């Protein structure tokens, strides 16, 4: 079998027999989303590295506190869901997952965006909402294919100018942070449109002053004009 779902209200660990399924492509160990259950796994075993053909790994809504370095050997992995766990860090080896295009890390305990994530150049979707992230590294500029970046409910006070290099961004949610100003090049993100498509770019719950909300509501052109006027002054 190439797809396996393991379920159970009292799921505490991965059955060891799973690691012998070397042709496995999809492994799901998350409760059904509508069930509101949480499984109890605290550890993803190092043996996960044996499943070299995995393309999708779902382990959200557990009690995971650590991801083993062996995750970096899963070179075929395209989708990884780790939301609703207790992760405070990620192994640097995750930077080797060069086929990964979708990564879910919402509702964990991350205090910064791990540098390893900025090596994932194939990434198109990244959700790190509801963590404690206070800083975005300049290396985020390497995520050239990124289309969706969800950063709601963190501790961000600013964004680096490097975010403005991500010209493929279509959705950027920044609600409920502490952001007071946007980088000068923000208006170059022309695929975002806060004014005409509210779901595309969300700043609700931030003490935004520069540009003020009424300027941002005009979309990228209004934001560009605002910063140009500052330079003229």
Tab-separated table of C-alpha atoms in Angstrom:
chain	number	residue	atom	x	y	z
A	1	UNK	CA	0.000	0.000	0.000
A	2	UNK	CA	1.202	3.501	-0.809
A	3	UNK	CA	-1.178	5.382	1.498
A	4	UNK	CA	-1.726	4.734	5.206
A	5	UNK	CA	-3.884	6.487	7.793
A	6	UNK	CA	-3.341	5.642	11.468
A	7	UNK	CA	-6.050	6.820	13.833
A	8	UNK	CA	-7.177	6.401	17.400
A	9	UNK	CA	-8.063	8.668	20.295
A	10	UNK	CA	-5.209	7.226	22.379
A	11	UNK	CA	-2.551	7.234	19.648
A	12	UNK	CA	0.743	7.575	21.537
A	13	UNK	CA	3.369	6.393	19.078
A	14	UNK	CA	3.977	5.199	15.546
A	15	UNK	CA	3.583	1.409	15.253
A	16	UNK	CA	7.084	0.103	14.379
A	17	UNK	CA	5.721	-1.974	11.499
A	18	UNK	CA	5.101	1.258	9.588
A	19	UNK	CA	8.824	1.820	9.055
A	20	UNK	CA	9.053	-1.380	7.011
A	21	UNK	CA	6.687	0.011	4.363
A	22	UNK	CA	9.445	1.444	2.223
A	23	UNK	CA	7.102	2.139	-0.724
A	24	UNK	CA	4.753	4.271	1.390
A	25	UNK	CA	3.983	7.642	-0.170
A	26	UNK	CA	1.311	9.144	2.104
A	27	UNK	CA	1.333	8.739	5.894
A	28	UNK	CA	-1.430	10.377	7.915
A	29	UNK	CA	-1.393	10.434	11.716
A	30	UNK	CA	-3.703	13.379	12.350
A	31	UNK	CA	-7.266	13.314	13.684
A	32	UNK	CA	-10.097	14.219	11.348
A	33	UNK	CA	-10.285	18.012	11.262
A	34	UNK	CA	-13.964	18.109	12.099
A	35	UNK	CA	-13.556	15.823	15.138
A	36	UNK	CA	-11.654	18.408	17.267
A	37	UNK	CA	-9.583	15.559	18.691
A	38	UNK	CA	-5.903	15.742	19.593
A	39	UNK	CA	-3.695	12.687	19.448
A	40	UNK	CA	-0.935	12.250	22.019
A	41	UNK	CA	2.276	11.497	20.142
A	42	UNK	CA	5.170	13.438	21.674
A	43	UNK	CA	7.891	12.008	19.475
A	44	UNK	CA	8.285	11.387	15.781
A	45	UNK	CA	10.778	8.486	15.712
A	46	UNK	CA	14.121	8.741	13.928
A	47	UNK	CA	13.053	5.725	11.884
A	48	UNK	CA	10.812	8.068	9.879
A	49	UNK	CA	13.907	8.544	7.721
A	50	UNK	CA	13.467	5.037	6.327
A	51	UNK	CA	10.355	6.069	4.412
A	52	UNK	CA	12.310	7.592	1.541
A	53	UNK	CA	9.331	7.564	-0.850
A	54	UNK	CA	7.034	9.681	1.321
A	55	UNK	CA	5.495	12.612	-0.529
A	56	UNK	CA	2.963	13.629	2.157
A	57	UNK	CA	3.305	13.441	5.946
A	58	UNK	CA	0.447	14.591	8.177
A	59	UNK	CA	1.077	14.796	11.924
A	60	UNK	CA	-0.894	17.836	13.059
A	61	UNK	CA	-2.829	17.965	16.336
A	62	UNK	CA	-0.484	15.826	18.394
A	63	UNK	CA	1.877	16.731	21.252
A	64	UNK	CA	5.097	16.761	19.241
A	65	UNK	CA	7.897	18.697	20.921
A	66	UNK	CA	10.705	17.797	18.551
A	67	UNK	CA	11.233	16.726	14.941
A	68	UNK	CA	14.181	14.367	14.338
A	69	UNK	CA	17.037	15.361	12.056
A	70	UNK	CA	16.228	12.316	9.917
A	71	UNK	CA	13.278	14.234	8.462
A	72	UNK	CA	15.857	15.766	6.131
A	73	UNK	CA	16.388	12.436	4.354
A	74	UNK	CA	12.823	12.428	2.990
A	75	UNK	CA	13.902	13.908	-0.321
A	76	UNK	CA	10.552	13.198	-2.040
A	77	UNK	CA	8.469	15.030	0.562
A	78	UNK	CA	6.138	17.612	-0.974
A	79	UNK	CA	3.647	18.315	1.828
A	80	UNK	CA	4.267	18.380	5.585
A	81	UNK	CA	1.682	19.321	8.220
A	82	UNK	CA	2.865	19.954	11.777
A	83	UNK	CA	0.223	22.388	13.024
A	84	UNK	CA	-1.244	22.207	16.535
A	85	UNK	CA	1.774	20.706	18.273
A	86	UNK	CA	4.312	22.028	20.810
A	87	UNK	CA	7.304	22.673	18.589
A	88	UNK	CA	9.705	25.436	19.639
A	89	UNK	CA	12.320	24.707	16.967
A	90	UNK	CA	12.948	22.737	13.784
A	91	UNK	CA	16.067	20.792	12.754
A	92	UNK	CA	18.426	22.483	10.291
A	93	UNK	CA	18.212	19.304	8.213
A	94	UNK	CA	14.760	20.375	7.056
A	95	UNK	CA	16.527	22.702	4.656
A	96	UNK	CA	17.328	19.638	2.537
A	97	UNK	CA	13.656	19.097	1.610
A	98	UNK	CA	13.993	20.696	-1.796
A	99	UNK	CA	10.711	19.295	-3.167
A	100	UNK	CA	8.620	20.580	-0.283
A	101	UNK	CA	5.990	23.027	-1.512
A	102	UNK	CA	3.479	23.098	1.376
A	103	UNK	CA	4.412	23.459	5.069
A	104	UNK	CA	1.893	23.905	7.906
A	105	UNK	CA	3.254	25.040	11.298
A	106	UNK	CA	0.349	26.971	12.799
A	107	UNK	CA	-0.283	26.918	16.559
A	108	UNK	CA	3.128	25.856	17.839
A	109	UNK	CA	5.681	27.628	20.077
A	110	UNK	CA	8.134	28.995	17.523
A	111	UNK	CA	9.754	32.285	18.554
A	112	UNK	CA	11.492	32.931	15.239
A	113	UNK	CA	11.163	31.805	11.667
A	114	UNK	CA	13.710	28.956	11.466
A	115	UNK	CA	16.544	29.692	9.060
A	116	UNK	CA	16.203	26.196	7.589
A	117	UNK	CA	12.823	27.143	6.136
A	118	UNK	CA	14.386	29.883	4.050
A	119	UNK	CA	16.346	27.226	2.152
A	120	UNK	CA	13.148	25.613	0.848
A	121	UNK	CA	13.144	27.229	-2.567
A	122	UNK	CA	10.271	25.107	-3.875
A	123	UNK	CA	7.930	26.305	-1.092
A	124	UNK	CA	4.693	27.883	-2.335
A	125	UNK	CA	2.630	27.703	0.894
A	126	UNK	CA	3.850	28.485	4.424
A	127	UNK	CA	1.595	28.815	7.471
A	128	UNK	CA	3.260	29.875	10.725
A	129	UNK	CA	0.219	31.547	12.276
A	130	UNK	CA	-0.415	31.525	16.016
A	131	UNK	CA	3.180	31.151	17.200
A	132	UNK	CA	5.431	33.634	19.039
A	133	UNK	CA	7.553	34.751	16.111
A	134	UNK	CA	9.064	38.180	16.643
A	135	UNK	CA	11.384	38.445	13.654
A	136	UNK	CA	11.496	37.484	9.984
A	137	UNK	CA	15.079	36.870	8.744
A	138	UNK	CA	16.333	38.611	5.614
A	139	UNK	CA	16.972	35.168	4.095
A	140	UNK	CA	13.227	34.895	3.450
A	141	UNK	CA	14.069	36.507	0.106
A	142	UNK	CA	15.202	33.057	-1.090
A	143	UNK	CA	11.613	31.728	-1.055
A	144	UNK	CA	11.121	32.981	-4.588
A	145	UNK	CA	8.166	30.698	-5.393
A	146	UNK	CA	6.190	31.533	-2.258
A	147	UNK	CA	2.564	32.373	-3.054
A	148	UNK	CA	0.932	32.155	0.401
A	149	UNK	CA	2.473	33.337	3.680
A	150	UNK	CA	0.324	33.267	6.814
A	151	UNK	CA	1.775	35.082	9.841
A	152	UNK	CA	-1.320	35.950	11.882
A	153	UNK	CA	-1.204	36.013	15.684
A	154	UNK	CA	2.530	36.343	16.206
A	155	UNK	CA	4.736	39.017	17.840
A	156	UNK	CA	6.026	40.802	14.747
A	157	UNK	CA	6.893	44.466	15.097
A	158	UNK	CA	8.233	44.923	11.577
A	159	UNK	CA	8.870	43.246	8.243
A	160	UNK	CA	12.248	43.183	6.498
A	161	UNK	CA	12.562	44.886	3.123
A	162	UNK	CA	13.452	41.418	1.788
A	163	UNK	CA	9.774	40.408	1.921
A	164	UNK	CA	9.216	42.823	-0.952
A	165	UNK	CA	11.349	40.616	-3.214
A	166	UNK	CA	8.717	37.859	-3.049
A	167	UNK	CA	6.885	38.982	-6.172
A	168	UNK	CA	4.874	35.747	-6.454
A	169	UNK	CA	3.061	36.407	-3.161
A	170	UNK	CA	-0.696	36.369	-3.648
A	171	UNK	CA	-1.796	35.979	-0.030
A	172	UNK	CA	-0.076	37.606	2.948
A	173	UNK	CA	-1.906	37.563	6.269
A	174	UNK	CA	-0.302	39.654	9.005
A	175	UNK	CA	-3.268	40.268	11.301
A	176	UNK	CA	-2.902	40.554	15.069
A	177	UNK	CA	0.770	41.420	15.320
A	178	UNK	CA	2.497	44.624	16.509
A	179	UNK	CA	3.418	46.042	13.101
A	180	UNK	CA	3.550	49.838	12.977
A	181	UNK	CA	5.105	50.356	9.538
A	182	UNK	CA	5.583	48.543	6.252
A	183	UNK	CA	8.857	48.402	4.298
A	184	UNK	CA	9.214	51.026	1.584
A	185	UNK	CA	9.072	48.464	-1.207
A	186	UNK	CA	5.820	46.873	-0.048
A	187	UNK	CA	3.886	48.399	-2.932
A	188	UNK	CA	5.956	46.288	-5.343
A	189	UNK	CA	4.011	43.205	-4.269
A	190	UNK	CA	1.556	43.797	-7.082
A	191	UNK	CA	-0.223	40.447	-6.731
A	192	UNK	CA	-1.404	41.525	-3.284
A	193	UNK	CA	-4.342	43.861	-3.042
A	194	UNK	CA	-5.573	44.903	0.368
A	195	UNK	CA	-7.975	47.436	-1.064
A	196	UNK	CA	-9.868	45.381	-3.607
A	197	UNK	CA	-9.493	41.858	-2.293
A	198	UNK	CA	-9.426	41.904	1.498
A	199	UNK	CA	-8.615	38.184	1.694
A	200	UNK	CA	-5.371	38.767	-0.195
A	201	UNK	CA	-3.615	40.940	2.378
A	202	UNK	CA	-4.780	41.294	5.962
A	203	UNK	CA	-3.417	43.759	8.559
A	204	UNK	CA	-6.300	43.776	11.022
A	205	UNK	CA	-5.234	44.084	14.664
A	206	UNK	CA	-1.939	45.933	14.020
A	207	UNK	CA	-1.114	49.503	15.193
A	208	UNK	CA	-0.257	50.405	11.593
A	209	UNK	CA	0.831	54.041	11.122
A	210	UNK	CA	3.024	54.099	8.022
A	211	UNK	CA	1.265	53.909	5.664
A	212	UNK	CA	-1.973	54.584	7.538
A	213	UNK	CA	-4.856	52.154	6.918
A	214	UNK	CA	-6.692	54.561	4.594
A	215	UNK	CA	-3.652	54.627	2.289
A	216	UNK	CA	-3.274	50.857	2.306
A	217	UNK	CA	-6.925	50.504	1.304
A	218	UNK	CA	-5.957	51.965	-2.081
A	219	UNK	CA	-3.831	48.909	-2.843
A	220	UNK	CA	-0.238	48.695	-4.150
A	221	UNK	CA	-0.410	51.924	-6.141
A	222	UNK	CA	-1.539	53.928	-3.122
A	223	UNK	CA	1.262	52.444	-1.020
A	224	UNK	CA	3.881	53.227	-3.672
A	225	UNK	CA	2.630	56.812	-4.004
A	226	UNK	CA	2.753	57.252	-0.235
A	227	UNK	CA	6.432	56.274	0.019
A	228	UNK	CA	7.333	58.328	-3.067
A	229	UNK	CA	5.793	61.379	-1.435
A	230	UNK	CA	7.925	60.793	1.680
A	231	UNK	CA	11.079	60.786	-0.450
A	232	UNK	CA	10.046	64.064	-2.078
A	233	UNK	CA	9.675	65.646	1.334
